mmCIF file of C-alpha atoms in Angstrom:
data_model
loop_
_atom_site.group_PDB
_atom_site.id
_atom_site.type_symbol
_atom_site.label_atom_id
_atom_site.label_comp_id
_atom_site.label_asym_id
_atom_site.label_seq_id
_atom_site.Cartn_x
_atom_site.Cartn_y
_atom_site.Cartn_z
ATOM 1 C CA MET A 4 116.503 88.342 52.663
ATOM 2 C CA ALA A 5 119.111 85.651 52.745
ATOM 3 C CA MET A 6 122.646 86.384 51.516
ATOM 4 C CA VAL A 7 124.824 83.785 49.800
ATOM 5 C CA TRP A 8 128.479 84.501 48.982
ATOM 6 C CA GLY A 9 130.113 83.034 45.881
ATOM 7 C CA PHE A 10 133.370 83.524 44.036
ATOM 8 C CA GLY A 11 133.513 87.285 43.529
ATOM 9 C CA SER A 12 129.741 87.700 43.719
ATOM 10 C CA ALA A 13 126.870 87.605 46.174
ATOM 11 C CA MET A 14 123.284 86.477 45.759
ATOM 12 C CA ARG A 15 120.242 87.644 47.688
ATOM 13 C CA TYR A 16 116.966 85.774 47.956
ATOM 14 C CA SER A 17 113.768 87.676 48.650
ATOM 15 C CA PRO A 18 111.125 85.401 50.208
ATOM 16 C CA ASN A 19 108.273 87.768 49.300
ATOM 17 C CA SER A 20 108.996 87.997 45.569
ATOM 18 C CA LYS A 21 110.773 84.614 45.347
ATOM 19 C CA MET A 22 113.491 86.344 43.308
ATOM 20 C CA VAL A 23 117.223 85.693 43.502
ATOM 21 C CA VAL A 24 119.511 88.570 42.532
ATOM 22 C CA SER A 25 123.229 88.118 41.863
ATOM 23 C CA PHE A 26 125.676 91.020 41.962
ATOM 24 C CA PRO A 27 129.466 91.441 41.980
ATOM 25 C CA LEU A 28 131.251 92.217 45.244
ATOM 26 C CA SER A 29 133.558 94.727 43.538
ATOM 27 C CA MET A 30 132.651 98.371 43.124
ATOM 28 C CA GLY A 31 130.478 99.071 40.086
ATOM 29 C CA ILE A 32 131.651 101.411 37.340
ATOM 30 C CA ASN A 33 129.252 103.524 35.277
ATOM 31 C CA PRO A 34 129.573 103.631 31.470
ATOM 32 C CA ASP A 35 131.341 107.013 31.736
ATOM 33 C CA GLY A 36 133.983 105.518 34.075
ATOM 34 C CA SER A 37 132.706 107.126 37.289
ATOM 35 C CA ALA A 38 132.181 105.029 40.411
ATOM 36 C CA ASN A 39 128.564 103.984 40.886
ATOM 37 C CA GLU A 40 129.068 104.193 44.638
ATOM 38 C CA GLU A 41 129.665 107.956 44.290
ATOM 39 C CA ASP A 42 127.456 108.776 41.272
ATOM 40 C CA HIS A 43 124.421 106.575 41.840
ATOM 41 C CA THR A 44 122.217 105.289 39.034
ATOM 42 C CA VAL A 45 119.529 107.797 38.152
ATOM 43 C CA PRO A 46 116.156 106.226 37.342
ATOM 44 C CA ASP A 47 114.600 106.877 33.943
ATOM 45 C CA HIS A 48 111.202 107.355 35.569
ATOM 46 C CA LEU A 49 110.667 108.601 39.107
ATOM 47 C CA VAL A 50 107.617 107.257 40.937
ATOM 48 C CA GLU A 51 106.937 109.099 44.173
ATOM 49 C CA TRP A 52 104.809 108.065 47.122
ATOM 50 C CA SER A 53 102.298 110.684 48.273
ATOM 51 C CA PRO A 54 101.382 110.854 51.967
ATOM 52 C CA ALA A 55 97.926 109.456 51.075
ATOM 53 C CA ALA A 56 99.497 106.515 49.197
ATOM 54 C CA ILE A 57 101.773 105.757 52.161
ATOM 55 C CA ALA A 58 98.788 105.770 54.547
ATOM 56 C CA LYS A 59 96.846 103.485 52.184
ATOM 57 C CA TRP A 60 99.830 101.094 51.960
ATOM 58 C CA VAL A 61 100.194 100.974 55.764
ATOM 59 C CA LEU A 62 96.521 100.083 56.190
ATOM 60 C CA ASP A 63 96.484 97.498 53.364
ATOM 61 C CA PRO A 64 99.964 96.467 52.121
ATOM 62 C CA GLY A 65 99.639 94.675 48.838
ATOM 63 C CA ARG A 66 100.179 94.843 45.112
ATOM 64 C CA ALA A 67 97.064 96.953 44.499
ATOM 65 C CA ASN A 68 98.413 99.707 46.776
ATOM 66 C CA ASP A 69 102.073 99.566 45.637
ATOM 67 C CA VAL A 70 102.642 102.911 43.906
ATOM 68 C CA VAL A 71 105.948 101.825 42.331
ATOM 69 C CA LEU A 72 104.500 98.573 40.960
ATOM 70 C CA GLN A 73 101.485 100.412 39.548
ATOM 71 C CA GLY A 74 103.795 102.990 37.926
ATOM 72 C CA CYS A 75 105.849 100.201 36.323
ATOM 73 C CA LEU A 76 102.707 98.498 35.027
ATOM 74 C CA LYS A 77 101.566 101.793 33.455
ATOM 75 C CA LEU A 78 104.943 102.197 31.745
ATOM 76 C CA THR A 79 104.928 98.664 30.352
ATOM 77 C CA ALA A 80 101.380 99.222 29.066
ATOM 78 C CA GLY A 81 102.570 102.394 27.304
ATOM 79 C CA LYS A 82 100.605 104.715 29.594
ATOM 80 C CA PRO A 83 103.149 106.918 31.424
ATOM 81 C CA ASP A 84 101.769 109.522 33.829
#
């Protein structure tokens, strides 16, 4: 990933996904006023990798074997696990 610094923000480019993400350089604050650096964001849905899924990914890395991507696609289709 390439990092580009701007005025008070940074941008990262991911060559695999072709996405550019911009984020502030200052510490993030949660809605309740706590520091995000100390009280990290908790995901709404946890998608875990099983040992079998990790082995499958190592042998054939790709979208079809990406457990997180497949979990997100299920959620957007309205089919949570």
